[in-house]
PDB file of C-alpha atoms in Angstrom:
ATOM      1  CA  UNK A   1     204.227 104.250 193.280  1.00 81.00           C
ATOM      2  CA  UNK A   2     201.996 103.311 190.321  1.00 90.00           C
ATOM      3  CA  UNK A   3     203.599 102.117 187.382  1.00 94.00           C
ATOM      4  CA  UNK A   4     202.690 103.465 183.742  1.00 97.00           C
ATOM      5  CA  UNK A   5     201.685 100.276 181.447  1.00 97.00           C
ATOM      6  CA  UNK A   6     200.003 102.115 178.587  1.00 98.00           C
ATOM      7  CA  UNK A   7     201.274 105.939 177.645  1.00 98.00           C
ATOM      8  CA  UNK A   8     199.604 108.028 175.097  1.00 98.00           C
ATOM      9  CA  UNK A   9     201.210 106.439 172.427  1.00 98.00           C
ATOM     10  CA  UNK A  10     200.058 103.443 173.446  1.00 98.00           C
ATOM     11  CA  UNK A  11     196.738 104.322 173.920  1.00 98.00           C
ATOM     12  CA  UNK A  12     196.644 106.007 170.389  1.00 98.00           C
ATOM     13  CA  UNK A  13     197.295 102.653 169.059  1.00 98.00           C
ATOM     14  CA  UNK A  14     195.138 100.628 170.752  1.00 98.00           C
ATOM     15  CA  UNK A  15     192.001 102.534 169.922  1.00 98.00           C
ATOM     16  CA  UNK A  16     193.008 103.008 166.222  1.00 98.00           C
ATOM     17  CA  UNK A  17     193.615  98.715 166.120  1.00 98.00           C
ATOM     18  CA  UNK A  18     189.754  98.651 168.519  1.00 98.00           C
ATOM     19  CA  UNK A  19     188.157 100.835 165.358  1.00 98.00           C
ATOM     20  CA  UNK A  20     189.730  98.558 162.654  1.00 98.00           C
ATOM     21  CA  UNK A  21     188.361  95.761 164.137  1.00 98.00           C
ATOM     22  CA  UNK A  22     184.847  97.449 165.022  1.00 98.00           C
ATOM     23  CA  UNK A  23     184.986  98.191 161.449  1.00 98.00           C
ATOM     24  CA  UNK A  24     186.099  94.471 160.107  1.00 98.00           C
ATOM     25  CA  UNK A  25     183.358  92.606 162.231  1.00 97.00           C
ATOM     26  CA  UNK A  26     180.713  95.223 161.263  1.00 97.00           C
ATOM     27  CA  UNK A  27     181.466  95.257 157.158  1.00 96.00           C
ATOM     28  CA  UNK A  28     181.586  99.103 157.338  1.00 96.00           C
ATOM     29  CA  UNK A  29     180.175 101.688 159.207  1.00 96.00           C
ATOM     30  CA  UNK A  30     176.979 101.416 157.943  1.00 94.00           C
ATOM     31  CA  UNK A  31     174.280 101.062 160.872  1.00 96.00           C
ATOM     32  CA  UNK A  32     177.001 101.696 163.558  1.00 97.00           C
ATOM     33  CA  UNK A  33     176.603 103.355 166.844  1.00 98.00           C
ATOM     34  CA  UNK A  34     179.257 104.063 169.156  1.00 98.00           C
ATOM     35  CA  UNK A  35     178.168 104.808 172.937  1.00 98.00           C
ATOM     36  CA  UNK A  36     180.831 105.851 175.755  1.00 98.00           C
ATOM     37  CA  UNK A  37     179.651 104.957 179.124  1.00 97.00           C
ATOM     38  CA  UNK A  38     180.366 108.248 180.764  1.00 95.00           C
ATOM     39  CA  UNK A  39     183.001 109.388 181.731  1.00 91.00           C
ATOM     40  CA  UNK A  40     185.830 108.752 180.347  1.00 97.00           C
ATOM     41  CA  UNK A  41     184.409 105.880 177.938  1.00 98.00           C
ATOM     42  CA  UNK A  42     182.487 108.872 176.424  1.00 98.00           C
ATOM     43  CA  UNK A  43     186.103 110.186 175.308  1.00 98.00           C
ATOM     44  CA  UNK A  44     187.284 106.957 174.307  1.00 98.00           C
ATOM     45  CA  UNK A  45     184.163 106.784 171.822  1.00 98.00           C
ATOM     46  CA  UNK A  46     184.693 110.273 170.692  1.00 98.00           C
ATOM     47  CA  UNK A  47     188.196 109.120 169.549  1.00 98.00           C
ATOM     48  CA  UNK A  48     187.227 106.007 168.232  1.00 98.00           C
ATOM     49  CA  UNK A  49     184.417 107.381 165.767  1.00 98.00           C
ATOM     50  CA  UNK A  50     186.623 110.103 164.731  1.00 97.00           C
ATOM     51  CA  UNK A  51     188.825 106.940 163.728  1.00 98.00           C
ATOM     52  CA  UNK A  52     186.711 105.744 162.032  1.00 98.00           C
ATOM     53  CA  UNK A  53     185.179 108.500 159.867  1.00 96.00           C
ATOM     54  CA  UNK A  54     188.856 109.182 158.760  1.00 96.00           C
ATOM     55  CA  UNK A  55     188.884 105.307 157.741  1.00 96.00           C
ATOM     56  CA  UNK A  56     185.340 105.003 156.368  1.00 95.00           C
ATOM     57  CA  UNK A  57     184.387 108.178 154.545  1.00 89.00           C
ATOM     58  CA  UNK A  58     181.137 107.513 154.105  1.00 89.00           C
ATOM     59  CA  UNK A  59     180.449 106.655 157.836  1.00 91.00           C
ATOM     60  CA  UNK A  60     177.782 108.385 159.326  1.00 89.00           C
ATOM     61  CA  UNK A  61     178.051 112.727 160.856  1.00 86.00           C
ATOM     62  CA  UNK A  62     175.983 110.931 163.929  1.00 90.00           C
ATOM     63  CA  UNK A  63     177.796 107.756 165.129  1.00 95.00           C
ATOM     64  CA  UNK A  64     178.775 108.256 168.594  1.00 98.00           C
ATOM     65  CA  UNK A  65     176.480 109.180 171.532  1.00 98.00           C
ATOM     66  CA  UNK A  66     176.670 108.746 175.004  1.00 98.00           C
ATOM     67  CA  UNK A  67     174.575 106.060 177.543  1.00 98.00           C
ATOM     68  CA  UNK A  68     174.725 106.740 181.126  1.00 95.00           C
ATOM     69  CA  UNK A  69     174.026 103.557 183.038  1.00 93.00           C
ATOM     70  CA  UNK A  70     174.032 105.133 186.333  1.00 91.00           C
ATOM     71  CA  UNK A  71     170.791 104.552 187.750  1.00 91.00           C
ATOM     72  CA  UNK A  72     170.298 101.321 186.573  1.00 91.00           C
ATOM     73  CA  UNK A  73     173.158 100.111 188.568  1.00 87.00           C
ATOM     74  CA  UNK A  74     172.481  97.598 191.455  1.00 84.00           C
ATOM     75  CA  UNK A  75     175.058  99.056 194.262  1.00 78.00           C
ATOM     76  CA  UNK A  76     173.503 102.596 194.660  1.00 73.00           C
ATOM     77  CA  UNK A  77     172.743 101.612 198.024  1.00 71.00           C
ATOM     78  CA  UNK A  78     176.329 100.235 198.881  1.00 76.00           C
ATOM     79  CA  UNK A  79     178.760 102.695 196.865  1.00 73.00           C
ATOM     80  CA  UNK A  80     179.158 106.579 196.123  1.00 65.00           C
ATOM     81  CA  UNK A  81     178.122 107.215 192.575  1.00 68.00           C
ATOM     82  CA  UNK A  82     178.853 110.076 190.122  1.00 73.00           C
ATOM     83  CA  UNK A  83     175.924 112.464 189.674  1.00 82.00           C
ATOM     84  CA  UNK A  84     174.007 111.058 186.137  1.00 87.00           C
ATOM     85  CA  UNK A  85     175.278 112.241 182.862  1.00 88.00           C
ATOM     86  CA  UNK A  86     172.990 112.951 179.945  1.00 91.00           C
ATOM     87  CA  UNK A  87     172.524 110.077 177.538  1.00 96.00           C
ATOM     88  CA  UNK A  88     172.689 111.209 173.794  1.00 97.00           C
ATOM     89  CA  UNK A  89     171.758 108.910 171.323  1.00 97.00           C
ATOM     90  CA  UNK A  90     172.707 110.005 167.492  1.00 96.00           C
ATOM     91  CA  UNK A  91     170.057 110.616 165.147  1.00 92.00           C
ATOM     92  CA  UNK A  92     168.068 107.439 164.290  1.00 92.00           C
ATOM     93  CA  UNK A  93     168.358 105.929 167.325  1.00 96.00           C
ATOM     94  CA  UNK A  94     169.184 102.042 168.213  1.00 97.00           C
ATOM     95  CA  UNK A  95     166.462  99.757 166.790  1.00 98.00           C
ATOM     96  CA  UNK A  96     168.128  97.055 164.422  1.00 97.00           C
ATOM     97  CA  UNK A  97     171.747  99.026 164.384  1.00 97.00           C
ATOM     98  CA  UNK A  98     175.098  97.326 165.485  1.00 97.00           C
ATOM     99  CA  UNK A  99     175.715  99.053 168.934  1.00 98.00           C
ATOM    100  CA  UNK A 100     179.225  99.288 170.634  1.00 98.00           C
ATOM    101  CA  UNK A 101     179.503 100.065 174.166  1.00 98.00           C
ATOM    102  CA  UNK A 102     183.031 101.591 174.672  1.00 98.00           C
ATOM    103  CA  UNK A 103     184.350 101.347 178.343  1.00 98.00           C
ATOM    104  CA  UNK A 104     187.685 102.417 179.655  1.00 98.00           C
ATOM    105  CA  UNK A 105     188.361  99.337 182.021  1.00 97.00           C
ATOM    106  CA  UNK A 106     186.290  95.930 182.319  1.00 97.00           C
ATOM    107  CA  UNK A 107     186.474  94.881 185.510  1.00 96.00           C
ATOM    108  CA  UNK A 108     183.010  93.195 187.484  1.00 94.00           C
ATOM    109  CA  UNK A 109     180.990  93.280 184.351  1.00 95.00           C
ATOM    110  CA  UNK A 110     178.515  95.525 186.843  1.00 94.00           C
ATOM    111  CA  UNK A 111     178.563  98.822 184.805  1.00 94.00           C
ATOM    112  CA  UNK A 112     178.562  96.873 181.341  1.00 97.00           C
ATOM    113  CA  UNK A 113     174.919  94.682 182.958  1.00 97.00           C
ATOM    114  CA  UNK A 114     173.429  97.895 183.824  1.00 96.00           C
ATOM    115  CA  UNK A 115     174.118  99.815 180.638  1.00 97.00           C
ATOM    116  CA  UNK A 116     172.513  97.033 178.369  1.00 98.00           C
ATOM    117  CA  UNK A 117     169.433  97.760 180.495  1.00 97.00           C
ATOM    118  CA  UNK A 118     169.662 101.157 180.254  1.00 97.00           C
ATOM    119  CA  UNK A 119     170.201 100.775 176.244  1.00 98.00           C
ATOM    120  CA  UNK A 120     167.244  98.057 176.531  1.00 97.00           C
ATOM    121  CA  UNK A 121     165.099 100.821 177.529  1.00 96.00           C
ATOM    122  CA  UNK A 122     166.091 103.035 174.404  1.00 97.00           C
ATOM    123  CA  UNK A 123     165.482 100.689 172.106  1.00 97.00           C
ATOM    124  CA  UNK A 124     165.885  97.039 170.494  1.00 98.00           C
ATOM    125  CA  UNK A 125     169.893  97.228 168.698  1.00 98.00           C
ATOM    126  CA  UNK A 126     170.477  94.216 165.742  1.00 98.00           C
ATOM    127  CA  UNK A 127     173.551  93.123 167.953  1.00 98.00           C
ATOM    128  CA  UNK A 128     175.610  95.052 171.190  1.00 98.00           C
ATOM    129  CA  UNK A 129     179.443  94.489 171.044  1.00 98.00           C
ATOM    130  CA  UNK A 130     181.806  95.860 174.167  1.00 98.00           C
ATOM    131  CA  UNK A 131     185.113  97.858 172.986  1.00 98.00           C
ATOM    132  CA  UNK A 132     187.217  98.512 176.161  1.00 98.00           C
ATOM    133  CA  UNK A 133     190.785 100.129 176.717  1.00 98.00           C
ATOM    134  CA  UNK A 134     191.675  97.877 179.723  1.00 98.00           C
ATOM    135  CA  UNK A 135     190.159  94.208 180.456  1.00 97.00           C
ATOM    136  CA  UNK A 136     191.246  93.581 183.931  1.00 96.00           C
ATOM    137  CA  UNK A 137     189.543  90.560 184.582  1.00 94.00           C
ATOM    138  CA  UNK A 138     187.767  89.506 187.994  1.00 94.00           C
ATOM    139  CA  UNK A 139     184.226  89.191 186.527  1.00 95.00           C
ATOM    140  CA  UNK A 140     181.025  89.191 188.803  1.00 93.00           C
ATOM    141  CA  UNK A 141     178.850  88.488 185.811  1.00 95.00           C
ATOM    142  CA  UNK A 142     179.441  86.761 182.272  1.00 96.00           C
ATOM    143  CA  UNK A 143     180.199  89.435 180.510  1.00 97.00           C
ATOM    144  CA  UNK A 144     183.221  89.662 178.374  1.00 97.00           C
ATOM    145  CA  UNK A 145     184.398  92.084 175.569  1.00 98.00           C
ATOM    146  CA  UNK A 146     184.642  92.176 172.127  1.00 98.00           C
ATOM    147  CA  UNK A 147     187.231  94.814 171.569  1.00 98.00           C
ATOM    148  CA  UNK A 148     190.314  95.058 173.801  1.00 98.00           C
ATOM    149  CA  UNK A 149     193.391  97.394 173.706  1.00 98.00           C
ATOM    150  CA  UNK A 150     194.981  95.802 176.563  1.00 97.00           C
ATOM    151  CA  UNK A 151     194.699  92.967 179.064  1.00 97.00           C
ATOM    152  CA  UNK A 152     195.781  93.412 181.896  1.00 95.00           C
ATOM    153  CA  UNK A 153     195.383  90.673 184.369  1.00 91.00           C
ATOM    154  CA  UNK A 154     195.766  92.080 188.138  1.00 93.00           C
ATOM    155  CA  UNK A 155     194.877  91.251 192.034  1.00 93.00           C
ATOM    156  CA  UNK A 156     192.217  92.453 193.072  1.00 92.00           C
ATOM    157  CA  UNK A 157     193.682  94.767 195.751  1.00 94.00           C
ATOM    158  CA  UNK A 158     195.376  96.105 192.692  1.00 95.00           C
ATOM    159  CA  UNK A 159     193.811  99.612 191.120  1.00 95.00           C
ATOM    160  CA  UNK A 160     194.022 100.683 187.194  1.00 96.00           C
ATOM    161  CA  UNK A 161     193.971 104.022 186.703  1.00 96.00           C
ATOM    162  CA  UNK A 162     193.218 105.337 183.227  1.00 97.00           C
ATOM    163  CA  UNK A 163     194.038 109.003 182.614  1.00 97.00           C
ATOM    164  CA  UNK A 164     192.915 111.002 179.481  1.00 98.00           C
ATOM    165  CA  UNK A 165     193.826 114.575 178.659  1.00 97.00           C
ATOM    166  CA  UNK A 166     189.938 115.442 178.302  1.00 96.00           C
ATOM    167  CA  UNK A 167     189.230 114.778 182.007  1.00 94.00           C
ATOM    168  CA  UNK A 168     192.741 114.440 183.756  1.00 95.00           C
ATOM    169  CA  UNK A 169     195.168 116.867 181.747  1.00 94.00           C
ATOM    170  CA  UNK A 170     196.980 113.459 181.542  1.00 96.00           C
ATOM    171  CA  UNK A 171     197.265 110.449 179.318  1.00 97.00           C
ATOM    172  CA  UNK A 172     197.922 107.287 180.722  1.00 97.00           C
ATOM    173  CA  UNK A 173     197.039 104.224 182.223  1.00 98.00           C
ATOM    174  CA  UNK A 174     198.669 102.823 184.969  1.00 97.00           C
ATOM    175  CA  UNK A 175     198.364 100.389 187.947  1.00 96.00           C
ATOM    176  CA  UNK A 176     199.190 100.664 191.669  1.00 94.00           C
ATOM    177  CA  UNK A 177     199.352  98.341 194.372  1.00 90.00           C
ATOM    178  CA  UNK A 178     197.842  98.146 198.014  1.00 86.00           C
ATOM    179  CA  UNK A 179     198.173 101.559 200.151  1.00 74.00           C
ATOM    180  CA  UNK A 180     199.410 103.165 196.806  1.00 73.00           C
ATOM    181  CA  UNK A 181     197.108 106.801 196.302  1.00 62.00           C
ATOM    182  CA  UNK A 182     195.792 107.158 193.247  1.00 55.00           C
ATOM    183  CA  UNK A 183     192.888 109.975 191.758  1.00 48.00           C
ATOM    184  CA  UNK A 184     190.193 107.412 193.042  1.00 44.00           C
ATOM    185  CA  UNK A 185     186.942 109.322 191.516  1.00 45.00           C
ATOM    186  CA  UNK A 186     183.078 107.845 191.745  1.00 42.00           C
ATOM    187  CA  UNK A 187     182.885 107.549 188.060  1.00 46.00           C
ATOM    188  CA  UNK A 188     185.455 104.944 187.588  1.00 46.00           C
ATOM    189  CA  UNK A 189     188.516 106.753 186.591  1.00 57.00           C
ATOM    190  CA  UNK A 190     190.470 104.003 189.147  1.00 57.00           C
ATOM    191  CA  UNK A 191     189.436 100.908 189.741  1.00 67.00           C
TER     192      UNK A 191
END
């Protein structure tokens, strides 16, 4: 049975605390982009620039976008994969802007390494920062994040499931053990 370890409350809070401190290490919103790695960091994104626009009126209509990383991935050959999303970048693009890639869990460091080179082929960003809901741990590659609502160390026969109302009709996130059934989906919903 999994067990619940953030509820929507919980999740509320952490992504309000993530877009303080986006906002506190960036001075402002000025020359901020937000982009969700699709899917449900998209929604996380969303949430956090709307967070942030209430907090910073003067923040920019066009902060949050979308980067999908999918193709630049190097286990297309190995693993199922969610058909490409559209990558929307807001008006005025990347070049010298403070860039945060929001995640929902950090786990390999795989997706995170093939969205910088997908961003790298959009444009040249002033600095990239990494806002994620869940750090798991277990990293492949040294990648680590800069905005965390919750670590969550685990095994890695373990799977975290994050749940948002957008995509699941559910808010939560929660972890289950070996032979446990979760809502595995290619896109990364579980892992």
């Amino acid at each position: 049975m999994a067990r619940t370890v953030l509820s929507q409350a919980d999740i509320a809070r952490a992504l309000t605390r993530i877009s303080h401190e986006i906002l506190e290490s960036n001075r402002g919103a000025g020359g901020l982009v937000i982009l969700g790695v699709p899917t449900r960091g998209v929604f996380l994104a969303r949430r956090i620039a709307e967070i942030i626009q209430r907090i910073e009126p003067d923040a920019p209509a066009s902060l949050v976008g979308a980067l999908d990383a999918t193709m630049y991935r190097d286990d297309l050959a190995r693993n199922v994969t969610r058909t490409p999303q559209p990558t929307q970048i807001p008006a005025g693009g990347v070049d010298g802007k403070t860039v945060v890639l929001v995640d929902d869990v950090l786990y390999s460091g795989r997706t995170i390494r093939a969205a910088l080179d997908a961003l790298s082929d959009i444009g040249r960003p002033k600095v990239v920062r990494l806002a994620v809901l869940v750090d798991r741990g277990h990293r492949e590659l040294p990648i680590r994040a800069d905005f965390v609502g919750k670590n969550l160390p685990t095994s890695t026969d373990e799977r975290i499931n994050v749940r948002l109302s957008e995509v699941d009709d559910v808010e939560e996130v929660s972890i289950e053990g070996p032979g446990e059934t979760g809502s595995a989906e290619p896109d990364g919903g579980t892992r």
